[in-house]
Coordinates of C-alpha atoms in Angstrom, one line a residue:
Chain A
M202 CA -34.9 -177.4 -53.9
H203 CA -35.7 -177.9 -49.6
G204 CA -38.8 -178.4 -49.3
V205 CA -38.4 -181.2 -52.5
I206 CA -35.6 -183.1 -50.0
T207 CA -37.7 -182.7 -47.1
I208 CA -41.3 -184.9 -48.9
A209 CA -38.9 -187.2 -51.0
A210 CA -36.8 -188.0 -47.6
T211 CA -40.8 -188.5 -45.5
E212 CA -42.1 -190.4 -48.3
I213 CA -39.5 -193.2 -47.5
R214 CA -38.9 -193.0 -44.7
I215 CA -42.9 -194.0 -44.5
G216 CA -42.0 -195.8 -46.9
L217 CA -40.6 -198.2 -45.2
R218 CA -42.1 -197.6 -41.8
N219 CA -45.1 -198.6 -43.5
R220 CA -43.8 -202.1 -44.6
W221 CA -44.2 -201.1 -47.8
I222 CA -40.5 -201.5 -49.6
I223 CA -40.6 -205.0 -47.7
L224 CA -43.6 -206.1 -48.9
S225 CA -43.4 -205.2 -53.1
S226 CA -39.8 -206.8 -52.4
L227 CA -41.0 -209.5 -51.2
I228 CA -44.3 -210.3 -53.6
L229 CA -41.3 -209.5 -57.4
L230 CA -39.2 -211.6 -55.2
A231 CA -41.8 -214.8 -55.2
F232 CA -42.4 -213.8 -57.8
A233 CA -39.0 -214.5 -59.7
L234 CA -38.4 -217.1 -57.3
I235 CA -41.0 -218.7 -59.1
L236 CA -40.0 -218.1 -62.7
V237 CA -36.5 -219.0 -62.5
L238 CA -38.0 -222.4 -61.0
L239 CA -39.5 -222.9 -63.8
G240 CA -37.2 -221.5 -66.0
S241 CA -34.8 -223.8 -64.7
A242 CA -37.2 -226.8 -65.2
P243 CA -38.1 -227.7 -69.3
G244 CA -34.8 -228.2 -70.4
G245 CA -34.0 -230.4 -67.3
E246 CA -30.3 -229.3 -68.0
V247 CA -29.3 -225.7 -67.1
K248 CA -28.0 -224.1 -69.9
T249 CA -25.0 -220.8 -70.2
D250 CA -27.9 -218.2 -70.5
A251 CA -30.6 -219.0 -68.1
V252 CA -29.9 -216.2 -66.9
T253 CA -30.5 -214.1 -70.1
V254 CA -33.9 -216.7 -69.6
V255 CA -35.0 -215.5 -66.7
V256 CA -34.4 -211.9 -67.7
A257 CA -37.1 -212.6 -70.4
S258 CA -39.3 -214.0 -68.2
L259 CA -39.1 -211.3 -65.5
S260 CA -39.5 -208.1 -68.6
T261 CA -42.8 -209.8 -68.8
L262 CA -44.1 -210.1 -65.1
S263 CA -42.5 -206.5 -64.8
V264 CA -45.1 -205.4 -67.8
Y265 CA -48.3 -206.2 -64.6
L266 CA -46.7 -205.5 -61.6
V267 CA -44.9 -203.0 -61.7
P268 CA -47.2 -200.6 -63.1
L269 CA -49.5 -201.9 -60.1
I270 CA -47.0 -201.3 -57.7
A271 CA -46.9 -198.0 -58.8
L272 CA -50.3 -197.4 -58.3
L273 CA -50.7 -198.7 -55.7
L274 CA -48.1 -196.4 -54.5
A275 CA -49.1 -193.3 -55.9
F276 CA -53.2 -193.3 -56.6
D277 CA -52.8 -192.3 -52.5
A278 CA -50.4 -188.9 -52.8
I279 CA -53.3 -186.4 -54.0
A280 CA -56.6 -187.4 -52.2
G281 CA -55.2 -189.1 -49.5
E282 CA -53.6 -185.7 -47.5
I283 CA -56.3 -183.8 -48.9
D284 CA -58.4 -187.1 -46.6
R285 CA -56.7 -186.2 -44.2
G286 CA -55.8 -182.6 -43.9
T287 CA -52.0 -183.1 -44.1
L288 CA -52.0 -181.5 -47.5
Q289 CA -53.5 -179.1 -46.7
L290 CA -51.1 -178.1 -43.9
V291 CA -48.1 -178.7 -46.8
L292 CA -49.9 -175.8 -48.5
A293 CA -49.9 -173.3 -45.5
S294 CA -46.2 -173.5 -45.7
P295 CA -43.8 -172.5 -48.2
V296 CA -43.7 -174.9 -50.8
S297 CA -44.3 -174.8 -54.0
R298 CA -47.2 -177.0 -56.0
G299 CA -44.5 -178.3 -58.0
A300 CA -42.0 -179.0 -55.2
V301 CA -44.7 -180.8 -53.5
L302 CA -45.8 -182.7 -56.5
V303 CA -41.8 -183.3 -57.3
G304 CA -41.0 -184.1 -53.9
K305 CA -43.2 -186.8 -54.0
F306 CA -42.2 -188.2 -57.2
L307 CA -38.9 -188.6 -56.2
G308 CA -39.7 -190.4 -52.5
H309 CA -41.9 -192.7 -54.4
V310 CA -39.4 -193.7 -57.2
A311 CA -36.9 -194.0 -55.2
V312 CA -39.3 -196.8 -52.8
L313 CA -39.9 -198.5 -56.4
A314 CA -36.0 -198.8 -56.7
I315 CA -35.0 -199.9 -53.3
A316 CA -37.7 -202.9 -54.1
V317 CA -37.7 -203.6 -58.0
S318 CA -33.5 -204.0 -57.3
F319 CA -34.3 -206.2 -54.0
G320 CA -36.7 -207.8 -55.5
Y321 CA -35.6 -208.6 -59.2
G322 CA -31.3 -208.2 -57.7
I323 CA -31.7 -211.8 -55.4
A324 CA -33.3 -213.5 -58.3
G325 CA -31.1 -213.5 -61.0
L326 CA -28.2 -213.8 -58.7
V327 CA -30.5 -216.6 -57.7
A328 CA -30.7 -217.6 -60.8
F329 CA -26.9 -217.1 -62.0
F330 CA -25.1 -218.8 -59.2
A331 CA -28.8 -221.7 -60.1
S332 CA -26.8 -221.8 -63.7
G333 CA -23.1 -222.5 -62.5
G334 CA -21.7 -219.4 -62.8
G335 CA -21.8 -219.2 -67.0
D336 CA -21.2 -215.5 -68.7
A337 CA -21.3 -212.7 -66.2
V338 CA -22.4 -211.0 -69.0
A339 CA -26.3 -212.1 -68.5
L340 CA -25.6 -210.2 -64.6
I341 CA -25.8 -207.2 -67.3
G342 CA -29.2 -208.3 -68.5
V343 CA -30.7 -208.3 -64.5
G344 CA -29.1 -205.0 -64.4
R345 CA -30.8 -204.2 -67.9
L346 CA -34.1 -204.9 -66.2
I347 CA -34.4 -203.3 -62.8
A348 CA -33.0 -199.6 -64.6
S349 CA -35.8 -200.2 -66.8
S350 CA -38.2 -201.7 -64.8
I351 CA -38.0 -198.6 -62.3
I352 CA -38.1 -196.1 -65.3
L353 CA -41.5 -198.1 -66.1
G354 CA -42.5 -198.0 -63.0
A355 CA -41.5 -193.8 -62.7
T356 CA -44.0 -193.2 -65.4
F357 CA -47.5 -195.3 -63.8
I358 CA -46.8 -192.5 -60.5
A359 CA -46.6 -190.2 -62.5
I360 CA -49.7 -191.6 -64.4
G361 CA -51.7 -192.2 -60.7
Y362 CA -50.6 -188.6 -59.3
I363 CA -53.1 -188.0 -62.3
A364 CA -55.8 -189.8 -60.6
S365 CA -54.9 -189.1 -57.1
A366 CA -55.1 -184.8 -58.4
S367 CA -57.9 -185.3 -60.5
V368 CA -60.3 -186.5 -57.8
R369 CA -61.7 -185.5 -54.0
Q370 CA -62.1 -189.5 -52.9
T371 CA -59.3 -190.9 -51.4
G372 CA -60.9 -194.6 -52.6
T373 CA -62.5 -192.4 -55.9
A374 CA -58.8 -191.9 -56.6
A375 CA -57.9 -196.2 -56.3
A376 CA -60.9 -197.5 -58.2
L377 CA -59.2 -195.1 -61.7
A378 CA -55.6 -196.6 -60.8
I379 CA -57.2 -199.9 -61.1
A380 CA -59.2 -199.2 -64.4
I381 CA -55.8 -197.1 -65.5
W382 CA -53.7 -200.4 -64.9
L383 CA -56.3 -202.6 -66.2
F384 CA -56.1 -200.9 -69.3
A385 CA -52.3 -199.9 -70.3
V386 CA -51.6 -203.5 -69.4
V387 CA -54.6 -205.5 -70.6
L388 CA -56.7 -204.5 -72.4
F389 CA -55.0 -202.1 -74.3
D390 CA -52.4 -205.6 -75.9
L391 CA -55.9 -207.6 -76.5
A392 CA -57.0 -204.0 -78.6
L393 CA -54.1 -204.6 -80.5
L394 CA -54.7 -208.3 -81.2
G395 CA -58.3 -207.1 -82.0
G396 CA -57.8 -205.1 -84.0
L397 CA -55.0 -207.5 -85.7
L398 CA -57.2 -210.0 -86.2
A399 CA -59.5 -207.7 -88.0
S400 CA -57.9 -205.9 -89.8
Q401 CA -57.5 -208.3 -93.2
D402 CA -55.4 -205.8 -95.5
G403 CA -52.5 -205.8 -92.9
V404 CA -52.2 -202.2 -93.4
F405 CA -52.9 -201.7 -89.2
A406 CA -50.8 -203.8 -88.8
R407 CA -48.0 -202.4 -91.2
V408 CA -48.6 -198.6 -90.2
V409 CA -51.2 -198.3 -87.1
F410 CA -49.5 -201.3 -85.4
P411 CA -46.4 -200.9 -84.4
W412 CA -46.4 -196.8 -83.3
L413 CA -49.7 -197.2 -80.7
L414 CA -47.3 -200.0 -79.8
V415 CA -45.0 -197.1 -78.8
F416 CA -47.0 -195.4 -77.6
N417 CA -47.9 -197.6 -75.0
P418 CA -45.6 -197.4 -72.1
A419 CA -46.1 -201.3 -71.4
D420 CA -45.3 -202.0 -74.8
A421 CA -42.2 -200.1 -75.5
F422 CA -40.7 -201.5 -71.9
R423 CA -41.7 -205.4 -72.8
L424 CA -39.8 -204.0 -77.1
Y425 CA -36.9 -202.9 -75.0
N426 CA -36.5 -206.1 -73.1
M427 CA -37.2 -207.8 -76.1
S428 CA -34.7 -206.3 -77.9
A429 CA -31.9 -206.0 -75.6
I430 CA -32.3 -209.7 -75.2
D431 CA -31.1 -212.5 -77.9
A432 CA -34.2 -212.9 -79.5
V433 CA -33.2 -215.8 -81.6
V434 CA -32.2 -217.5 -78.2
V435 CA -35.7 -216.6 -76.2
G436 CA -37.5 -216.4 -78.5
S437 CA -39.6 -213.0 -79.6
N438 CA -43.4 -212.6 -79.7
L439 CA -44.5 -209.3 -80.8
G440 CA -41.9 -207.3 -81.5
G441 CA -40.9 -209.4 -84.2
A442 CA -44.5 -209.2 -86.8
G443 CA -42.0 -208.1 -89.0
S444 CA -43.3 -205.0 -89.0
A445 CA -41.0 -202.1 -88.4
L446 CA -41.1 -200.0 -85.6
P447 CA -40.7 -196.6 -85.3
L448 CA -38.2 -196.6 -82.4
S449 CA -36.1 -199.4 -81.9
G450 CA -33.0 -200.9 -79.1
L451 CA -33.1 -197.5 -76.3
A452 CA -34.5 -195.1 -77.7
T453 CA -38.2 -197.1 -77.0
M454 CA -37.6 -196.1 -74.3
L455 CA -38.2 -192.3 -75.1
S456 CA -42.0 -194.0 -75.2
P457 CA -42.3 -193.9 -70.8
V458 CA -39.8 -191.3 -70.6
A459 CA -42.5 -189.0 -72.1
W460 CA -44.8 -190.5 -70.8
T461 CA -43.5 -189.4 -66.9
A462 CA -42.5 -185.7 -68.3
I463 CA -46.1 -185.1 -69.4
T464 CA -48.1 -186.6 -66.5
L465 CA -46.0 -185.1 -64.5
G466 CA -46.6 -181.7 -66.5
L467 CA -50.2 -182.9 -65.8
S468 CA -50.1 -183.6 -62.9
T469 CA -48.5 -180.3 -61.5
F470 CA -50.9 -178.5 -63.5
I471 CA -54.0 -180.3 -62.3
L472 CA -52.7 -179.9 -58.6
K473 CA -52.6 -175.9 -58.7
R474 CA -56.5 -175.7 -59.4
V475 CA -56.6 -177.8 -55.7
R476 CA -58.3 -175.4 -53.7
P477 CA -58.3 -177.0 -50.0
Chain B
M101 CA -49.5 -151.3 -37.0
T102 CA -50.5 -152.9 -39.2
E103 CA -52.4 -155.7 -39.3
I104 CA -52.0 -159.6 -39.2
V105 CA -55.3 -159.8 -40.9
K106 CA -57.5 -157.5 -42.9
A107 CA -60.4 -158.3 -44.7
L108 CA -62.9 -155.8 -46.4
N109 CA -66.0 -156.3 -47.2
V110 CA -65.5 -160.6 -48.5
R111 CA -68.1 -161.9 -50.1
M112 CA -67.2 -165.3 -50.9
K113 CA -69.8 -167.1 -52.8
F114 CA -69.6 -171.1 -54.3
K115 CA -71.8 -172.9 -57.1
A116 CA -75.0 -172.5 -55.2
V117 CA -74.4 -170.8 -52.2
E118 CA -73.5 -168.1 -50.7
A119 CA -71.0 -168.6 -48.1
L120 CA -69.5 -165.1 -47.0
T121 CA -71.4 -161.8 -47.5
D122 CA -69.7 -158.8 -46.6
V123 CA -67.7 -160.2 -43.8
S124 CA -65.1 -157.3 -42.4
L125 CA -62.8 -158.5 -39.7
G126 CA -59.0 -157.7 -38.6
V127 CA -57.2 -159.5 -36.8
A128 CA -53.8 -156.6 -34.4
P129 CA -50.4 -158.6 -33.4
G130 CA -50.8 -160.2 -30.6
E131 CA -54.3 -160.2 -30.5
Q132 CA -56.7 -163.4 -29.5
V133 CA -60.2 -163.7 -31.5
A134 CA -61.9 -166.3 -31.7
L135 CA -64.5 -166.9 -34.9
L136 CA -67.8 -168.3 -33.2
G137 CA -70.7 -169.6 -35.2
H138 CA -72.5 -172.9 -36.8
N139 CA -71.7 -175.5 -38.3
G140 CA -72.0 -173.9 -42.0
A141 CA -71.6 -170.7 -41.1
G142 CA -68.4 -169.7 -43.2
K143 CA -65.4 -170.3 -40.7
T144 CA -63.8 -172.6 -41.9
T145 CA -64.3 -170.6 -45.8
L146 CA -62.5 -167.5 -44.0
F147 CA -59.7 -169.5 -43.0
R148 CA -59.4 -171.3 -46.9
L149 CA -59.8 -167.0 -47.8
I150 CA -57.0 -166.6 -45.0
L151 CA -54.8 -169.4 -46.4
G152 CA -55.2 -168.9 -49.8
F153 CA -56.6 -171.6 -51.2
I154 CA -58.8 -170.4 -51.8
K155 CA -59.3 -166.7 -53.9
P156 CA -62.8 -164.2 -52.0
T157 CA -65.1 -163.0 -55.1
A158 CA -65.0 -159.7 -54.2
G159 CA -63.7 -157.9 -51.3
S160 CA -60.2 -158.2 -50.0
I161 CA -58.0 -159.4 -47.7
S162 CA -54.0 -159.2 -46.3
I163 CA -52.1 -160.7 -44.7
A164 CA -49.4 -158.0 -42.8
G165 CA -50.0 -157.1 -46.2
F166 CA -48.9 -159.6 -48.8
T167 CA -51.4 -161.0 -50.5
P168 CA -53.4 -164.6 -49.2
G169 CA -50.9 -167.3 -50.6
S170 CA -48.0 -166.0 -51.3
D171 CA -45.3 -166.5 -50.7
A172 CA -44.0 -163.7 -48.2
A173 CA -48.1 -164.2 -46.4
R174 CA -47.1 -167.8 -46.1
R175 CA -44.3 -167.5 -44.0
V176 CA -46.5 -164.7 -41.7
V177 CA -49.3 -168.1 -40.5
S178 CA -49.7 -171.6 -39.3
Y179 CA -52.7 -173.4 -39.5
L180 CA -54.0 -176.5 -37.5
P181 CA -57.1 -177.8 -39.7
E182 CA -60.5 -178.7 -37.9
Q183 CA -58.9 -182.3 -38.3
V184 CA -55.2 -183.8 -39.0
A185 CA -54.5 -186.9 -39.3
F186 CA -50.7 -187.6 -39.3
P187 CA -49.0 -190.1 -41.0
K188 CA -49.3 -193.5 -38.3
M189 CA -45.5 -194.4 -38.5
L190 CA -43.8 -191.5 -38.0
T191 CA -43.0 -189.9 -34.5
G192 CA -44.0 -186.5 -33.2
R193 CA -40.5 -185.3 -33.5
E194 CA -40.5 -186.1 -37.8
V195 CA -43.8 -185.4 -38.1
V196 CA -43.0 -181.2 -36.7
R197 CA -38.7 -182.4 -37.7
F198 CA -40.7 -182.5 -41.3
Y199 CA -42.1 -179.2 -40.9
A200 CA -39.7 -177.0 -40.5
R201 CA -38.5 -178.0 -42.0
L202 CA -40.8 -177.0 -44.9
K203 CA -40.9 -174.1 -43.2
G204 CA -37.8 -173.4 -42.8
A205 CA -37.5 -172.9 -39.2
A206 CA -33.8 -173.7 -37.4
P207 CA -33.3 -177.0 -36.4
G208 CA -33.7 -175.9 -32.1
D209 CA -37.1 -175.3 -32.9
V210 CA -38.5 -179.0 -33.7
Q211 CA -36.9 -179.3 -29.8
A212 CA -38.1 -176.4 -28.2
V213 CA -41.5 -176.3 -29.5
L214 CA -41.8 -179.7 -28.5
D215 CA -41.8 -178.6 -25.3
K216 CA -43.5 -176.8 -24.9
V217 CA -46.2 -178.5 -25.6
E218 CA -45.4 -181.4 -23.4
L219 CA -44.4 -183.8 -26.3
V220 CA -40.8 -184.2 -25.1
E221 CA -41.7 -187.3 -23.4
A222 CA -44.1 -188.4 -25.8
A223 CA -41.7 -187.3 -29.2
D224 CA -39.8 -190.6 -30.4
R225 CA -43.1 -193.1 -30.2
R226 CA -45.2 -193.0 -33.1
V227 CA -48.3 -190.9 -33.5
D228 CA -50.9 -194.1 -33.8
T229 CA -50.2 -194.6 -30.2
Y230 CA -51.2 -191.0 -29.0
S231 CA -54.1 -189.7 -27.7
K232 CA -56.5 -186.9 -29.4
G233 CA -55.4 -184.8 -26.2
M234 CA -51.6 -185.4 -27.5
R235 CA -52.1 -186.1 -31.4
Q236 CA -53.8 -182.4 -30.9
R237 CA -51.0 -180.6 -29.5
L238 CA -48.7 -182.4 -32.0
G239 CA -50.6 -180.8 -34.6
L240 CA -49.9 -176.9 -32.0
A241 CA -46.5 -178.0 -32.0
Q242 CA -46.4 -178.0 -35.7
A243 CA -48.5 -175.1 -36.7
L244 CA -46.3 -173.0 -33.5
V245 CA -42.9 -174.3 -35.1
G246 CA -40.7 -171.5 -36.9
N247 CA -42.4 -168.3 -34.7
P248 CA -45.2 -167.7 -37.4
R249 CA -46.5 -164.1 -36.7
L250 CA -50.7 -165.0 -37.1
L251 CA -51.7 -169.2 -35.3
L252 CA -55.0 -169.9 -37.5
L253 CA -56.6 -172.9 -35.5
D254 CA -60.0 -174.5 -36.7
E255 CA -61.8 -175.7 -33.9
P256 CA -58.9 -177.0 -32.0
T257 CA -60.1 -177.5 -28.6
S258 CA -63.6 -179.3 -29.9
G259 CA -63.6 -183.7 -28.5
L260 CA -61.2 -182.3 -25.6
D261 CA -62.0 -183.3 -22.4
P262 CA -62.3 -179.9 -19.6
L263 CA -58.7 -180.0 -18.7
S264 CA -56.7 -180.6 -22.1
R265 CA -59.1 -178.0 -23.2
Q266 CA -58.2 -176.1 -20.3
H267 CA -54.3 -177.0 -21.0
F268 CA -54.4 -175.9 -24.9
Y269 CA -56.3 -172.3 -24.1
E270 CA -53.5 -171.9 -20.9
L271 CA -50.2 -172.8 -24.7
I272 CA -52.6 -170.4 -27.4
A273 CA -52.6 -167.9 -24.0
D274 CA -48.7 -168.4 -24.4
V275 CA -48.1 -168.3 -27.3
S276 CA -50.1 -164.9 -27.4
R277 CA -48.0 -162.9 -24.7
R278 CA -45.2 -163.9 -27.4
G279 CA -46.4 -161.2 -29.8
C280 CA -48.3 -163.9 -31.9
S281 CA -51.4 -163.2 -33.2
V282 CA -54.0 -165.7 -32.7
L283 CA -57.1 -166.4 -34.9
L284 CA -59.1 -169.2 -33.7
S285 CA -63.2 -170.9 -34.5
S286 CA -65.5 -172.8 -32.1
H287 CA -68.6 -173.9 -32.2
G288 CA -69.9 -171.7 -28.8
L289 CA -69.0 -169.6 -26.6
S290 CA -68.8 -171.7 -23.4
E291 CA -65.3 -173.0 -25.2
L292 CA -63.6 -171.0 -25.2
E293 CA -64.4 -169.8 -21.3
A294 CA -63.8 -166.1 -22.0
R295 CA -60.3 -166.7 -23.0
T296 CA -60.4 -164.7 -25.7
D297 CA -59.1 -160.8 -26.5
R298 CA -62.6 -160.2 -28.5
V299 CA -65.5 -162.7 -30.2
A300 CA -66.0 -163.1 -34.2
I301 CA -69.5 -163.9 -34.2
L302 CA -71.2 -165.8 -37.6
R303 CA -74.1 -166.5 -39.4
K304 CA -74.7 -167.6 -42.2
G305 CA -71.7 -166.2 -43.7
R306 CA -72.6 -163.0 -42.2
L307 CA -70.9 -161.4 -39.7
V308 CA -73.2 -160.8 -36.6
A309 CA -70.9 -159.5 -33.8
D310 CA -66.7 -159.0 -33.3
G311 CA -66.3 -157.3 -29.8
P312 CA -65.0 -158.0 -26.5
L313 CA -66.8 -159.9 -24.1
A314 CA -68.1 -157.6 -22.0
E315 CA -69.4 -155.8 -24.7
L316 CA -71.2 -158.3 -26.9
Q317 CA -73.3 -159.0 -23.0
H318 CA -73.6 -155.7 -23.2
Q319 CA -75.3 -155.1 -26.7
A320 CA -77.3 -158.5 -26.2
D321 CA -79.0 -157.3 -22.3
L322 CA -79.8 -160.7 -21.7
P323 CA -82.8 -160.6 -19.8
I324 CA -81.5 -161.7 -16.1
R325 CA -83.5 -164.5 -14.6
I326 CA -84.6 -163.9 -10.4
R327 CA -85.4 -167.3 -8.1
V328 CA -87.5 -166.1 -5.0
R329 CA -87.8 -168.9 -2.3
A330 CA -90.4 -167.8 0.2
A331 CA -90.3 -169.2 3.3
S332 CA -93.5 -171.4 4.1
G333 CA -97.1 -170.9 3.3
A334 CA -95.7 -167.1 1.9
V335 CA -95.4 -168.4 -1.4
D336 CA -98.2 -166.8 -2.5
T337 CA -97.8 -163.8 -1.5
V338 CA -94.4 -163.3 -2.9
H339 CA -95.7 -164.1 -6.1
A340 CA -98.2 -161.0 -5.8
E341 CA -96.1 -158.9 -4.2
I342 CA -93.1 -159.2 -7.8
G343 CA -94.9 -160.7 -9.9
G344 CA -92.8 -163.6 -12.5
G345 CA -93.7 -166.9 -11.9
R346 CA -94.0 -169.9 -9.7
I347 CA -92.3 -172.5 -10.4
N348 CA -93.1 -174.9 -7.9
C349 CA -95.3 -174.9 -4.5
A350 CA -92.7 -172.5 -2.2
S351 CA -90.4 -170.8 -5.0
V352 CA -91.0 -167.3 -7.5
E353 CA -88.9 -166.8 -11.0
L354 CA -88.7 -164.2 -13.4
Y355 CA -87.2 -162.3 -16.4
C356 CA -85.6 -158.7 -15.9
A357 CA -83.4 -157.0 -17.8
R358 CA -79.9 -155.3 -17.0
R359 CA -81.3 -152.2 -15.8
D360 CA -84.5 -152.8 -13.3
K361 CA -82.0 -155.5 -11.5
M362 CA -82.1 -153.4 -8.7
R363 CA -84.8 -151.9 -8.7
I364 CA -86.7 -155.3 -8.2
L365 CA -84.1 -157.1 -5.4
S366 CA -84.6 -154.0 -3.4
K367 CA -88.9 -154.5 -3.5
I368 CA -87.3 -158.1 -2.5
S369 CA -85.5 -157.3 0.3
G370 CA -88.2 -155.4 1.3
L371 CA -90.5 -158.8 1.6
G372 CA -88.1 -159.7 5.2
A373 CA -88.7 -163.3 5.9
Q374 CA -91.2 -163.7 4.4
V375 CA -88.4 -164.9 1.6
E376 CA -86.1 -167.0 2.4
D377 CA -83.3 -167.2 -0.9
V378 CA -82.6 -164.9 -3.4
D379 CA -81.1 -166.7 -6.5
V380 CA -79.6 -164.1 -9.1
A381 CA -78.0 -165.4 -12.5
S382 CA -76.8 -164.0 -15.3
P383 CA -77.5 -165.1 -19.2
T384 CA -74.5 -167.5 -19.7
L385 CA -72.5 -167.1 -22.1
D386 CA -74.0 -169.3 -24.0
E387 CA -77.2 -167.5 -24.8
V388 CA -75.4 -165.0 -25.7
Y389 CA -73.9 -166.9 -28.3
R390 CA -77.1 -168.2 -29.1
Y391 CA -78.6 -164.5 -28.8
F392 CA -76.0 -163.5 -31.6
S393 CA -76.2 -166.3 -33.4
N394 CA -80.0 -166.9 -33.7
N395 CA -80.7 -163.1 -34.6
G396 CA -82.6 -163.5 -30.5
I397 CA -85.3 -166.1 -31.7
E398 CA -83.6 -166.6 -27.1
Q399 CA -84.9 -163.1 -26.7
T400 CA -88.2 -163.4 -28.1
R401 CA -89.7 -166.2 -26.0
R402 CA -87.8 -164.9 -23.3
G403 CA -89.7 -161.6 -23.2
D404 CA -93.0 -164.2 -22.6
I405 CA -91.8 -163.7 -19.4
Q406 CA -92.9 -160.5 -18.7
C407 CA -91.0 -157.9 -16.3
T408 CA -94.5 -157.4 -14.1
A409 CA -93.1 -155.9 -10.9

């Protein structure tokens, strides 16, 4: 336990020191503010549910940005430390490999949590006050977005560790991380869309599609946030396709949580077999 | 007293290569042992076995009686890899504190080891401002924290200037005086400056020498070089008398075995005024090392110039 806290605290310290946290916060904030400004433009006037609209746009942004930031944090965790010789030192000390990984995980999740809270928190407040106060309930939506983004980030951090522990070179781990990102948030959805178009009889749309949608942690995240928002206001996309989803509401977040648990276990297993 | 490191008939085979063959090596408490060998001779492999990162194909290793890699064994050993790059953004003190916590060392230890390696003044500066020597001392500080019983140093002085190197060995000597065993690897004997109690030499995964330096020198029995500068015009007489080879028109050089040295020197002194100067050179540490690590190739070459006295 001592080792876990020490490693987590050091990761946070490094994240602060090398400006990782500030940089990713600013990127999230910049994108979020653009969406806030664009979101209020088309209507001409700012409605009371402006914050809700912003939350909807931000959750789509999150699907792309948060996994990317998470993977960039994670790919270096094992391969990079082997490259630099510091993993050998950590493993030579009486700390279990499981504790090393959990410590890094907690540290990286904290780094991501700070960045997401800061970036989305400020954007949410800007939208709130720009719309002239209004319904404070909408702010709960911002909180929900932040919390679910952190869970989504945690999932991709754990997935990134598998990439980092499986290869010996940092460069290979980085390439692998980008490939995972591309597949999970871009190609997967495109493939699903293609499947929907190709399946004429509708079996795919009714039976397979909903499960595949929930299976992908990024899509599950989007479903959760969309279902949480009043679908009438925002207008729904994938989730409202008329197909019965296997999971609904908060339960959709079980997908990223399960992914996190499984991939964290798997990367610990791989790390135990690493011979530095 | 139990040995800190006890390796018995260790064999380590990777897929295609046999990195270690039948290596037996012991390190007693407080002893300083230098492990020498070319790149790829198996030094780092032996270290990784001692750390428990890899398991031997055959044979056994124990660390103070424990299995390598077990928690108990890891409490005994401290390691400094050949190349380590600490996080640039952290200060020296933060780096040492990190490893101190992982090893469960007392918080006061951090200041003590920083003091020992003379990094107190730089302790609160970031690591990326450190010189190579300072980084290496920081690596040593990290290894010293938590009072290990065995220091495992992989080529700790490669790339250091002679002054830093000397300083580094003084630190290690100080540590071993307090009862900590040291097993360090190095490229050559001359790097060590004859500072370790014992020298073990690996050649292609086999232990070809293991003993105190003086003993190895004796064992190698390398020829001694005698160079005689003759008085003007007398070089031919001197050459005819003691043999060897003429290296220029004033000097004669010859090699002889240790046991023949006195006989030849007395012969030279018998030449009286015909000899202007005599220079006797014992084999250098590098030559002794080369003898063992190249399986006496050096000696064969030397054997061409026979002592004909």
